[in-house]
Short mmCIF file of C-alpha atoms in Angstrom, two decimals:
data_model
loop_
_atom_site.label_atom_id
_atom_site.label_comp_id
_atom_site.label_asym_id
_atom_site.label_seq_id
_atom_site.Cartn_x
_atom_site.Cartn_y
_atom_site.Cartn_z
CA MET A 284 35.70 5.10 13.48
CA SER A 285 32.19 3.77 13.88
CA GLU A 286 30.58 0.83 12.04
CA THR A 287 29.25 1.39 8.59
CA ILE A 288 25.55 0.36 7.99
CA LEU A 289 25.31 1.32 4.17
CA SER A 290 28.25 1.05 1.81
CA ILE A 291 27.73 2.00 -1.84
CA ARG A 292 30.24 1.18 -4.36
CA ASP A 293 30.37 2.39 -8.06
CA LEU A 294 26.53 2.53 -8.33
CA LYS A 295 25.13 3.09 -11.64
CA VAL A 296 21.39 3.79 -12.19
CA ASN A 297 19.45 4.39 -15.17
CA TYR A 298 16.49 6.68 -15.31
CA GLY A 299 14.43 6.90 -18.27
CA GLY A 300 17.02 5.51 -20.57
CA ILE A 301 19.75 7.74 -19.41
CA GLU A 302 22.33 7.04 -16.75
CA ALA A 303 21.22 9.18 -13.96
CA VAL A 304 23.75 7.86 -11.50
CA LYS A 305 27.17 7.37 -13.01
CA GLY A 306 29.21 5.22 -10.62
CA ILE A 307 29.05 6.93 -7.05
CA SER A 308 30.69 5.58 -4.03
CA PHE A 309 29.81 6.55 -0.34
CA ASP A 310 29.41 5.21 3.15
CA VAL A 311 26.77 5.79 5.75
CA PRO A 312 28.09 5.19 9.35
CA LYS A 313 25.66 3.46 11.70
CA GLY A 314 23.85 6.18 13.85
CA ASP A 315 24.75 9.15 11.60
CA ILE A 316 22.83 11.54 9.54
CA VAL A 317 24.03 11.65 6.10
CA THR A 318 22.92 13.90 3.25
CA LEU A 319 23.21 13.99 -0.49
CA ILE A 320 22.67 17.42 -1.91
CA GLY A 321 22.41 18.55 -5.34
CA ALA A 322 20.05 20.17 -7.98
CA ASN A 323 17.21 18.74 -9.63
CA GLY A 324 18.19 15.82 -11.84
CA ALA A 325 21.52 15.23 -10.14
CA GLY A 326 20.51 11.57 -9.39
CA LYS A 327 19.70 11.92 -5.92
CA SER A 328 16.25 10.35 -6.09
CA SER A 329 17.45 7.57 -8.34
CA THR A 330 20.14 6.50 -5.80
CA LEU A 331 17.47 6.18 -3.13
CA ARG A 332 15.24 4.36 -5.29
CA ALA A 333 17.92 1.94 -6.28
CA ILE A 334 19.06 1.41 -2.54
CA VAL A 335 15.33 0.33 -1.61
CA GLY A 336 14.89 -1.67 -4.79
CA LEU A 337 12.17 0.26 -6.59
CA VAL A 338 14.48 0.43 -9.54
CA LYS A 339 17.23 -2.16 -10.38
CA PRO A 340 20.69 -0.67 -10.40
CA LYS A 341 22.60 -1.01 -13.61
CA SER A 342 25.76 -1.98 -11.70
CA GLY A 343 27.37 -1.45 -8.45
CA VAL A 344 27.36 -2.82 -4.89
CA ILE A 345 24.75 -1.72 -2.33
CA ALA A 346 25.90 -3.34 0.98
CA PHE A 347 23.66 -3.00 3.79
CA GLU A 348 24.93 -4.41 7.09
CA GLY A 349 27.69 -6.25 5.04
CA GLU A 350 25.33 -7.93 2.49
CA ASN A 351 25.00 -6.94 -1.07
CA ILE A 352 21.29 -5.96 -1.51
CA ALA A 353 21.70 -4.52 -5.02
CA GLY A 354 18.97 -5.86 -7.30
CA LYS A 355 16.83 -7.51 -4.54
CA ASP A 356 13.10 -6.94 -4.42
CA THR A 357 11.67 -4.15 -2.32
CA THR A 358 10.02 -6.33 0.23
CA ASN A 359 13.22 -8.14 0.92
CA ILE A 360 14.97 -4.96 1.33
CA VAL A 361 12.34 -3.33 3.55
CA SER A 362 12.31 -6.38 5.73
CA ARG A 363 16.01 -5.98 6.28
CA GLY A 364 15.28 -2.56 8.02
CA ILE A 365 15.43 0.00 5.35
CA THR A 366 12.77 2.51 4.75
CA LEU A 367 12.00 5.40 2.39
CA VAL A 368 9.97 8.38 2.96
CA PRO A 369 9.09 9.16 -0.55
CA GLU A 370 9.24 12.42 -2.27
CA GLY A 371 5.88 14.05 -2.21
CA ARG A 372 5.04 12.24 1.02
CA ARG A 373 2.70 9.64 -0.77
CA ILE A 374 0.42 9.01 2.15
CA PHE A 375 -2.54 6.94 1.32
CA PRO A 376 -5.43 9.46 1.15
CA ASP A 377 -8.27 7.20 1.82
CA LEU A 378 -6.69 5.45 4.72
CA THR A 379 -7.16 6.94 8.17
CA VAL A 380 -4.20 8.40 9.79
CA TYR A 381 -4.06 5.33 12.01
CA GLU A 382 -4.50 2.99 9.06
CA ASN A 383 -1.56 4.75 7.35
CA LEU A 384 0.49 3.90 10.48
CA ARG A 385 -0.77 0.32 10.49
CA VAL A 386 0.21 -0.08 6.98
CA GLY A 387 3.77 1.21 7.77
CA ALA A 388 3.96 -1.82 9.97
CA TYR A 389 2.69 -4.16 7.42
CA MET A 390 5.66 -6.46 7.81
CA ARG A 391 5.47 -6.86 11.51
CA SER A 392 3.22 -9.33 13.23
CA ASP A 393 4.10 -8.24 16.84
CA ASP A 394 2.35 -5.58 18.90
CA ILE A 395 2.49 -2.06 17.20
CA ALA A 396 0.83 -0.10 19.96
CA PRO A 397 4.24 1.11 21.72
CA ASP A 398 5.35 2.31 18.11
CA VAL A 399 2.06 4.05 17.35
CA ASN A 400 2.36 5.88 20.81
CA TRP A 401 5.89 6.93 20.14
CA VAL A 402 4.68 8.28 16.42
CA TYR A 403 1.81 10.16 18.36
CA GLU A 404 4.32 11.51 20.81
CA LEU A 405 6.65 12.74 18.19
CA PHE A 406 3.58 14.34 16.34
CA PRO A 407 0.81 15.13 18.82
CA ARG A 408 -1.13 16.49 15.70
CA LEU A 409 -1.38 13.00 14.23
CA LYS A 410 -3.04 11.64 17.42
CA GLU A 411 -5.63 14.37 17.27
CA ARG A 412 -6.41 13.41 13.71
CA SER A 413 -6.18 9.57 13.99
CA TRP A 414 -9.53 8.78 12.80
CA GLN A 415 -9.34 11.32 9.76
CA PRO A 416 -8.51 10.06 6.36
CA GLY A 417 -4.95 10.96 5.39
CA GLY A 418 -6.10 12.91 2.40
CA THR A 419 -7.64 15.62 4.71
CA LEU A 420 -4.30 16.51 6.37
CA SER A 421 -2.27 19.77 5.55
CA GLY A 422 0.86 19.33 3.81
CA GLY A 423 2.87 19.50 6.78
CA GLU A 424 0.72 16.83 8.75
CA GLN A 425 1.07 14.61 5.77
CA GLN A 426 4.77 14.91 5.95
CA MET A 427 4.74 14.07 9.68
CA LEU A 428 2.49 11.01 8.85
CA ALA A 429 4.88 9.91 6.01
CA VAL A 430 7.63 10.03 8.64
CA GLY A 431 5.54 8.32 11.43
CA ARG A 432 4.46 5.65 8.75
CA ALA A 433 8.04 4.96 7.91
CA LEU A 434 9.04 4.53 11.56
CA MET A 435 6.45 1.99 12.02
CA SER A 436 8.47 -0.71 10.38
CA ARG A 437 11.22 -0.12 13.08
CA PRO A 438 13.78 0.81 10.49
CA LYS A 439 17.33 0.73 11.10
CA LEU A 440 18.07 3.12 8.09
CA MET A 441 15.49 5.71 7.27
CA MET A 442 15.80 7.53 3.90
CA MET A 443 14.14 10.53 3.33
CA ASP A 444 13.70 12.08 -0.25
CA GLU A 445 13.16 15.82 0.00
CA PRO A 446 11.06 16.14 3.22
CA SER A 447 11.08 19.74 3.32
CA LEU A 448 9.63 20.25 -0.39
CA GLY A 449 6.77 22.53 -0.71
CA LEU A 450 6.39 23.19 3.15
CA ALA A 451 6.44 26.50 4.92
CA PRO A 452 9.90 27.30 6.66
CA LEU A 453 8.63 27.04 10.16
CA ILE A 454 7.26 23.44 9.45
CA VAL A 455 10.60 22.62 7.82
CA ARG A 456 12.26 23.43 10.99
CA ASP A 457 10.03 21.28 13.01
CA ILE A 458 10.64 18.55 10.61
CA PHE A 459 14.40 18.63 10.84
CA SER A 460 14.22 18.91 14.66
CA ILE A 461 12.27 15.65 14.71
CA ILE A 462 14.60 14.15 12.32
CA LYS A 463 17.51 14.67 14.86
CA GLU A 464 15.17 13.34 17.56
CA ILE A 465 14.58 10.17 15.60
CA ASN A 466 18.15 9.84 14.95
CA LYS A 467 19.17 10.00 18.75
CA ARG A 468 16.98 7.05 19.17
CA GLY A 469 19.51 5.21 17.19
CA VAL A 470 17.88 5.40 13.59
CA THR A 471 20.43 5.98 10.90
CA ILE A 472 19.41 8.69 8.60
CA LEU A 473 20.22 9.28 4.78
CA LEU A 474 18.61 12.29 3.65
CA ILE A 475 18.48 13.97 0.19
CA GLU A 476 17.64 17.64 -0.02
CA GLN A 477 17.58 20.59 -2.42
CA ASN A 478 17.29 22.70 0.75
CA ALA A 479 21.14 22.33 1.16
CA ASN A 480 21.45 24.78 4.30
CA MET A 481 19.04 22.94 6.49
CA ALA A 482 20.38 19.54 5.36
CA LEU A 483 23.99 20.32 5.90
CA SER A 484 23.34 21.81 9.23
CA THR A 485 21.61 18.91 10.46
CA ALA A 486 23.87 16.19 8.98
CA ASP A 487 27.09 14.64 10.24
CA THR A 488 28.33 14.13 6.65
CA GLY A 489 27.30 15.53 3.38
CA TYR A 490 28.07 14.53 -0.22
CA VAL A 491 27.36 16.92 -3.21
CA LEU A 492 25.87 15.27 -6.24
CA GLU A 493 26.22 16.66 -9.64
CA THR A 494 25.00 15.16 -12.82
CA GLY A 495 25.22 11.61 -11.46
CA ARG A 496 28.63 12.01 -9.75
CA ILE A 497 29.83 12.87 -6.29
CA THR A 498 31.90 16.08 -6.59
CA MET A 499 32.48 17.03 -2.93
CA SER A 500 32.02 15.46 0.34
CA GLY A 501 33.03 16.33 3.99
CA ALA A 502 31.28 17.02 7.37
CA GLY A 503 28.06 18.85 7.17
CA LYS A 504 29.34 21.95 9.07
CA GLU A 505 32.52 22.07 6.71
CA LEU A 506 30.31 21.93 3.40
CA LEU A 507 28.28 24.54 4.84
CA VAL A 508 31.04 27.02 4.84
CA ASN A 509 32.72 25.77 1.71
CA GLU A 510 32.93 28.62 -0.99
CA ALA A 511 31.99 26.36 -3.76
CA VAL A 512 29.02 24.75 -2.10
CA LYS A 513 27.89 28.28 -0.98
CA ALA A 514 28.06 29.42 -4.33
CA ALA A 515 26.09 26.82 -6.10
CA TYR A 516 23.73 25.68 -3.41
CA LEU A 517 23.27 27.94 -0.71
CA GLY A 518 22.69 31.09 -2.71
CA THR A 519 25.08 33.24 -0.47
CA MET B 10 -49.20 1.86 -5.27
CA LEU B 11 -49.70 -1.38 -3.32
CA ASP B 12 -51.88 -2.65 -5.98
CA PHE B 13 -49.04 -1.93 -8.67
CA LEU B 14 -46.62 -3.67 -6.44
CA HIS B 15 -48.95 -6.62 -5.98
CA ALA B 16 -49.74 -6.97 -9.60
CA ASN B 17 -46.41 -6.76 -10.82
CA LEU B 18 -44.66 -8.55 -7.86
CA SER B 19 -43.28 -11.46 -10.00
CA TYR B 20 -41.40 -8.91 -12.31
CA ILE B 21 -40.04 -7.00 -9.26
CA LEU B 22 -39.09 -10.25 -7.58
CA SER B 23 -37.11 -11.62 -10.55
CA GLY B 24 -35.56 -8.18 -10.92
CA ILE B 25 -34.22 -8.10 -7.54
CA SER B 26 -32.99 -11.71 -7.94
CA VAL B 27 -31.31 -10.93 -11.34
CA GLY B 28 -30.03 -7.89 -9.74
CA GLY B 29 -28.35 -9.75 -6.96
CA GLN B 30 -26.75 -12.19 -9.51
CA TYR B 31 -25.45 -9.15 -11.58
CA ALA B 32 -24.08 -7.64 -8.43
CA LEU B 33 -22.05 -10.65 -7.62
CA ILE B 34 -20.61 -10.50 -11.22
CA ALA B 35 -20.19 -6.82 -11.11
CA ILE B 36 -18.07 -6.99 -7.88
CA GLY B 37 -15.28 -8.88 -9.73
CA TYR B 38 -15.23 -6.25 -12.59
CA THR B 39 -15.12 -3.22 -10.11
CA MET B 40 -12.61 -4.72 -7.69
CA VAL B 41 -10.26 -5.55 -10.56
CA TYR B 42 -10.51 -2.14 -12.17
CA GLY B 43 -10.01 -0.62 -8.64
CA ILE B 44 -6.58 -2.35 -8.09
CA LEU B 45 -5.27 -2.68 -11.81
CA ARG B 46 -7.34 -0.04 -13.62
CA LEU B 47 -8.11 -2.96 -15.91
CA ILE B 48 -11.52 -3.90 -17.45
CA ASN B 49 -11.23 -7.63 -17.16
CA PHE B 50 -13.07 -8.63 -20.28
CA ALA B 51 -12.62 -12.34 -19.48
CA HIS B 52 -14.72 -11.82 -16.26
CA GLY B 53 -18.09 -12.80 -17.95
CA ASP B 54 -16.36 -15.89 -19.55
CA VAL B 55 -15.01 -17.04 -16.18
CA PHE B 56 -18.70 -16.85 -15.08
CA MET B 57 -19.69 -19.06 -18.12
CA CYS B 58 -16.87 -21.37 -17.54
CA ALA B 59 -18.32 -21.94 -13.71
CA GLY B 60 -21.72 -22.87 -15.37
CA LEU B 61 -20.19 -25.31 -17.62
CA MET B 62 -18.04 -26.78 -15.01
CA MET B 63 -21.19 -27.38 -12.97
CA VAL B 64 -22.89 -29.06 -15.94
CA TYR B 65 -19.90 -31.52 -16.58
CA LEU B 66 -18.96 -32.24 -12.98
CA SER B 67 -22.63 -32.84 -11.92
CA ALA B 68 -23.08 -35.40 -14.56
CA THR B 69 -20.87 -37.70 -12.42
CA LEU B 70 -20.94 -36.15 -8.95
CA PRO B 71 -23.51 -35.37 -6.41
CA VAL B 72 -24.45 -31.83 -6.04
CA THR B 73 -22.98 -31.51 -2.58
CA VAL B 74 -19.55 -32.17 -4.11
CA THR B 75 -19.91 -30.31 -7.23
CA ILE B 76 -20.69 -26.84 -5.58
CA PRO B 77 -17.57 -26.82 -3.42
CA LEU B 78 -15.58 -28.02 -6.41
CA VAL B 79 -16.86 -25.52 -8.92
CA LEU B 80 -16.26 -22.55 -6.61
CA VAL B 81 -12.68 -23.93 -6.00
CA MET B 82 -11.97 -24.49 -9.70
CA THR B 83 -13.38 -21.14 -10.74
CA VAL B 84 -11.17 -19.42 -8.20
CA VAL B 85 -8.12 -21.33 -9.57
CA LEU B 86 -9.11 -20.45 -13.13
CA GLY B 87 -9.25 -16.58 -12.09
CA PHE B 88 -6.06 -17.12 -10.42
CA LEU B 89 -4.42 -18.62 -13.25
CA ILE B 90 -5.68 -16.24 -15.95
CA GLU B 91 -4.28 -13.36 -13.83
CA ARG B 92 -0.80 -15.10 -13.44
CA ALA B 93 -0.57 -16.03 -17.10
CA ALA B 94 -2.21 -13.22 -19.06
CA TYR B 95 -1.94 -10.08 -16.91
CA LYS B 96 1.13 -10.44 -14.48
CA PRO B 97 3.76 -10.54 -17.19
CA LEU B 98 2.23 -7.30 -18.55
CA ARG B 99 2.43 -5.53 -15.20
CA THR B 100 4.68 -2.74 -16.60
CA ALA B 101 3.36 -2.80 -20.18
CA PRO B 102 0.99 -0.01 -21.30
CA ARG B 103 -2.73 -0.52 -20.10
CA MET B 104 -3.97 -1.20 -23.61
CA SER B 105 -1.79 -4.20 -23.76
CA VAL B 106 -3.14 -5.71 -20.86
CA MET B 107 -6.81 -5.07 -22.04
CA ILE B 108 -6.01 -6.65 -25.33
CA SER B 109 -4.65 -9.51 -23.32
CA ALA B 110 -8.02 -9.78 -21.41
CA ILE B 111 -9.96 -9.64 -24.78
CA GLY B 112 -7.76 -12.59 -26.01
CA ILE B 113 -8.46 -14.71 -22.84
CA SER B 114 -12.15 -13.86 -23.18
CA TYR B 115 -12.20 -15.45 -26.85
CA LEU B 116 -10.01 -18.22 -25.76
CA LEU B 117 -12.51 -19.30 -23.04
CA GLN B 118 -15.46 -18.90 -25.33
CA ASN B 119 -13.62 -21.11 -27.91
CA ALA B 120 -12.75 -23.71 -25.56
CA ALA B 121 -16.06 -24.01 -24.28
CA LEU B 122 -17.31 -24.07 -28.10
CA TYR B 123 -15.00 -27.12 -28.44
CA PHE B 124 -16.07 -28.83 -25.29
CA THR B 125 -19.81 -28.25 -25.77
CA GLY B 126 -19.89 -28.76 -29.53
CA GLY B 127 -21.93 -25.26 -29.40
CA LEU B 128 -24.69 -26.99 -28.02
CA ALA B 129 -26.68 -25.47 -24.99
CA LYS B 130 -25.96 -27.52 -22.08
CA VAL B 131 -28.86 -28.19 -19.49
CA TYR B 132 -27.98 -26.71 -16.05
CA PRO B 133 -28.30 -29.26 -13.42
CA SER B 134 -31.02 -28.46 -10.84
CA ILE B 135 -29.70 -27.65 -7.50
CA PRO B 136 -32.43 -29.35 -5.41
CA TRP B 137 -33.33 -26.80 -2.86
CA LEU B 138 -32.79 -23.65 -4.97
CA SER B 139 -35.03 -25.12 -7.57
CA GLN B 140 -38.07 -25.56 -5.26
CA THR B 141 -41.07 -23.17 -5.97
CA VAL B 142 -42.26 -21.04 -3.38
CA THR B 143 -45.03 -18.64 -3.32
CA ILE B 144 -44.84 -15.19 -1.97
CA TRP B 145 -48.03 -12.89 -1.79
CA GLY B 146 -49.69 -14.77 -4.54
CA SER B 147 -46.66 -14.90 -6.99
CA THR B 148 -44.99 -18.20 -7.62
CA THR B 149 -41.28 -18.33 -7.97
CA LYS B 150 -38.35 -20.35 -7.56
CA MET B 151 -36.54 -20.44 -4.20
CA VAL B 152 -33.45 -19.09 -5.91
CA THR B 153 -35.26 -15.86 -6.47
CA VAL B 154 -35.68 -15.33 -2.84
CA VAL B 155 -32.21 -16.74 -1.79
CA THR B 156 -30.20 -14.59 -4.27
CA PRO B 157 -30.71 -11.17 -2.86
CA VAL B 158 -30.27 -12.45 0.75
CA LEU B 159 -27.12 -14.23 -0.23
CA THR B 160 -25.90 -11.48 -2.22
CA LEU B 161 -26.15 -9.08 0.78
CA VAL B 162 -24.60 -11.39 3.15
CA LEU B 163 -21.41 -11.80 0.62
CA VAL B 164 -21.24 -8.03 0.27
CA ILE B 165 -21.28 -7.44 3.97
CA LEU B 166 -18.63 -9.94 4.46
CA LEU B 167 -16.61 -8.48 1.80
CA SER B 168 -16.86 -4.94 3.00
CA LEU B 169 -15.79 -6.36 6.52
CA LEU B 170 -12.69 -8.01 4.90
CA ILE B 171 -11.73 -4.83 3.05
CA LYS B 172 -12.35 -2.51 5.99
CA TYR B 173 -10.93 -4.53 8.97
CA THR B 174 -8.24 -7.13 7.78
CA LYS B 175 -4.79 -6.69 6.93
CA VAL B 176 -5.14 -8.04 3.48
CA GLY B 177 -8.12 -5.68 3.07
CA MET B 178 -6.09 -2.75 4.19
CA ALA B 179 -3.41 -3.68 1.63
CA MET B 180 -5.90 -4.02 -1.16
CA ARG B 181 -7.11 -0.45 -0.39
CA ALA B 182 -3.35 0.79 -0.13
CA VAL B 183 -2.47 -0.92 -3.58
CA SER B 184 -5.58 0.56 -5.24
CA LYS B 185 -4.22 3.85 -4.49
CA ASP B 186 -0.49 3.70 -5.11
CA PHE B 187 1.67 0.62 -6.19
CA GLU B 188 4.97 1.98 -5.42
CA THR B 189 4.33 3.31 -1.96
CA SER B 190 2.66 0.10 -1.02
CA ARG B 191 5.82 -1.64 -2.11
CA LEU B 192 7.61 0.37 0.19
CA MET B 193 5.62 -0.75 3.07
CA GLY B 194 6.49 -4.20 2.31
CA ILE B 195 3.29 -5.32 0.62
CA GLN B 196 3.64 -7.97 -1.96
CA ILE B 197 1.60 -6.37 -4.92
CA ASN B 198 1.26 -9.61 -6.76
CA THR B 199 -0.35 -11.39 -3.78
CA VAL B 200 -2.81 -8.68 -3.35
CA ILE B 201 -3.84 -8.67 -7.05
CA SER B 202 -4.11 -12.60 -6.80
CA VAL B 203 -6.40 -12.29 -3.77
CA THR B 204 -8.58 -9.75 -5.80
CA PHE B 205 -8.98 -12.12 -8.60
CA VAL B 206 -9.74 -15.05 -6.25
CA ILE B 207 -12.49 -13.06 -4.49
CA GLY B 208 -13.88 -11.86 -8.04
CA SER B 209 -13.80 -15.34 -9.29
CA PHE B 210 -15.45 -16.84 -6.19
CA LEU B 211 -18.35 -14.25 -6.33
CA ALA B 212 -18.75 -14.96 -10.13
CA ALA B 213 -18.95 -18.77 -9.46
CA VAL B 214 -21.76 -18.21 -6.83
CA GLY B 215 -23.35 -15.82 -9.19
CA SER B 216 -23.37 -18.45 -11.86
CA MET B 217 -25.12 -21.11 -9.69
CA LEU B 218 -27.86 -18.61 -8.86
CA TYR B 219 -28.13 -17.29 -12.41
CA PHE B 220 -28.21 -20.55 -14.40
CA THR B 221 -30.66 -22.15 -11.93
CA ASN B 222 -32.70 -19.38 -13.15
CA TYR B 223 -31.99 -19.68 -16.90
CA ALA B 224 -31.38 -23.53 -17.10
CA SER B 225 -28.83 -23.74 -19.87
CA VAL B 226 -25.34 -22.87 -20.43
CA THR B 227 -23.74 -21.96 -23.86
CA PRO B 228 -20.35 -20.80 -24.73
CA VAL B 229 -21.68 -17.16 -25.16
CA SER B 230 -23.72 -17.34 -21.89
CA GLY B 231 -20.97 -15.05 -20.12
CA SER B 232 -21.16 -12.42 -22.79
CA MET B 233 -24.55 -10.68 -22.10
CA PRO B 234 -24.48 -10.99 -18.38
CA GLY B 235 -20.66 -9.91 -18.20
CA LEU B 236 -21.49 -6.80 -20.36
CA LYS B 237 -24.33 -5.95 -18.27
CA CYS B 238 -22.45 -6.32 -15.14
CA PHE B 239 -19.86 -4.15 -16.62
CA VAL B 240 -22.43 -1.40 -17.23
CA ALA B 241 -23.58 -1.90 -13.70
CA ALA B 242 -20.10 -1.19 -12.56
CA VAL B 243 -19.84 1.76 -14.61
CA PHE B 244 -23.12 3.05 -13.41
CA GLY B 245 -22.20 2.68 -9.90
CA GLY B 246 -18.88 4.27 -10.38
CA ILE B 247 -16.16 1.74 -11.54
CA GLY B 248 -13.88 0.86 -8.58
CA SER B 249 -16.63 1.28 -6.06
CA ILE B 250 -18.01 -1.94 -4.50
CA PRO B 251 -21.34 -0.56 -3.23
CA GLY B 252 -21.56 1.49 -6.51
CA ALA B 253 -21.39 -1.82 -8.33
CA VAL B 254 -24.05 -3.47 -6.14
CA ILE B 255 -26.56 -0.71 -6.40
CA GLY B 256 -25.90 -0.41 -10.10
CA ALA B 257 -26.56 -4.24 -10.72
CA PHE B 258 -29.94 -4.14 -8.71
CA ILE B 259 -31.01 -0.94 -10.51
CA ILE B 260 -30.32 -2.63 -14.03
CA GLY B 261 -31.78 -5.93 -13.00
CA ILE B 262 -34.97 -4.55 -11.59
CA ALA B 263 -35.49 -2.04 -14.58
CA GLU B 264 -34.68 -4.63 -17.02
CA ASN B 265 -37.41 -7.00 -15.46
CA ILE B 266 -40.01 -4.01 -15.31
CA ILE B 267 -39.50 -3.48 -18.83
CA LYS B 268 -39.92 -7.12 -19.59
CA GLY B 269 -43.26 -6.87 -17.90
CA GLY B 270 -43.97 -3.80 -19.80
CA SER B 271 -47.35 -5.05 -21.35
CA SER B 272 -48.91 -5.34 -17.95
CA ILE B 273 -47.13 -2.43 -16.26
CA PHE B 274 -47.34 0.27 -18.64
CA GLY B 275 -50.74 -1.11 -20.10
CA PHE B 276 -49.78 -1.20 -23.70
CA GLY B 277 -47.20 -2.48 -26.22
CA GLY B 278 -47.83 -6.09 -25.72
CA SER B 279 -44.87 -8.43 -25.46
CA GLY B 280 -42.83 -6.05 -27.72
CA TRP B 281 -41.25 -4.47 -24.72
CA THR B 282 -39.19 -7.51 -23.76
CA THR B 283 -36.98 -6.78 -26.89
CA PHE B 284 -35.98 -3.66 -25.39
CA SER B 285 -34.84 -4.79 -21.97
CA ASP B 286 -31.20 -5.19 -23.09
CA ALA B 287 -31.34 -1.98 -25.07
CA PHE B 288 -32.36 -0.26 -21.95
CA THR B 289 -29.12 -1.35 -20.12
CA PHE B 290 -26.90 -0.04 -22.86
CA ALA B 291 -28.78 3.29 -23.31
CA LEU B 292 -28.30 3.89 -19.61
CA LEU B 293 -24.51 3.40 -20.22
CA ILE B 294 -24.46 5.89 -22.89
CA ILE B 295 -26.54 8.40 -20.65
CA ILE B 296 -24.26 7.88 -17.50
CA LEU B 297 -21.25 8.26 -19.79
CA VAL B 298 -22.51 11.58 -21.00
CA VAL B 299 -24.00 12.90 -17.86
CA LYS B 300 -21.70 11.50 -15.12
CA PRO B 301 -18.95 9.63 -16.35
CA THR B 302 -17.58 8.90 -12.89
CA GLY B 303 -20.96 7.08 -12.07
CA LEU B 304 -22.86 7.15 -9.01
CA PHE B 305 -20.02 6.67 -6.45
CA GLY B 306 -16.97 6.90 -8.70
CA GLU B 307 -13.98 8.80 -7.76
CA LYS B 308 -13.02 11.90 -10.04
CA SER B 309 -9.54 10.66 -11.09
CA THR B 310 -9.11 7.19 -12.44
CA ASP B 311 -5.70 7.54 -13.38
CA LYS B 312 -2.84 6.40 -11.08
CA ALA B 313 0.41 8.29 -10.78
#
């Protein structure tokens, strides 16, 4: 049994006046890839936004490295080593690729050059385009930049909100293989996806979220062959 | 052409000078809009307050003390206005913040009315700036020459700050996307405060140059320049700093050429002067109709 980096207990989150997350509990073991899958509106994004402090949870405990961070402000949470690659990538279009990476390291005051080099190694395309404004990149390249930018803060836990959304299948495969590579470097990953197939085959553990509740959980490979999951999310 | 320039040099010079003063104020409008999407109606009144502070402080203190003191106090005023009247409304509809800005504008005007008793206060003469110089046959105050130079130096410094410093990068990030900026660990409120500090500082510098030219301050002294600088910012494309500077110079120069109408256009006598303000607002209407985004404006002004 490995150490737990993030532990959620009975988390409730409101979104637009309704309870989007209705009391969920799950653990993210250190060094693992964990995925939350579920349909649109199941409460996946609200969960991540509550963890990183963009919305205040209604109740519940979010323990990161043993300390409850529920309701703390985003700067505080980010400084502890949590980062979120937001849905829709949200790179800064007017900033160059390099500046986007620099912004990602905003809270650091040490030398960022080794991290920039690592990101350029992971994504050679970004190196070629380092002086181009982020807005001129293709969707796939923007996703790479969003991931690279998140890595610049040297996160312990990287959360990703629908990284495959709107990308061509080939690029999705690339992104997921890089997620595994990042994970091998010791970054714990919490991934939410509608692309259940890709997510479950990558993850160590998966949770299925339905209308704000966790209805199933298990090893990624097990859920992948689970009949109920197959019927609902894998379309087979 | 050269003859025309020579004959009307004094108008053109004062146009460039006023343009520079407008530019310093217009930057405050455009920067705040760029970050908060707020038209800070109180900005012209902050400029007026800087003028009054100079009047009252210079009554007892030497100019070498009052200048830095006015700069600091204006910056503090701008900072406090943001903290007290805009920050609590961060998540409120944009209209509420705008109404709050209008409220602050009138609050400052009324406070000024109370302190001055409504009388025009004579602006102290800043020794070196008030000297007269003669350029190519036109006699003018030193401030006319100093303003465009000082304006350009400040604009260049500001551009360098925005392009190369960490806080400048944060300002550019926040102006595009609050939420993602927070995810990067940027303290939004600090960045917004810095924006107000810079805007107020430039308005204070502008007020020293402007009132040296106009010699008196009243509680409504900030209204017209404020409005014109807002027009300059819209003309240049609100949110864009180079746009605001260019817009301000165009308005300043055009306004003064119209004032010199009788000698330039050869007819109409002094009657043209009356229309110099109307020109500014006619320009606003034309810009809003023909190119609503201004000279350098972005297409979308709404943030997700």
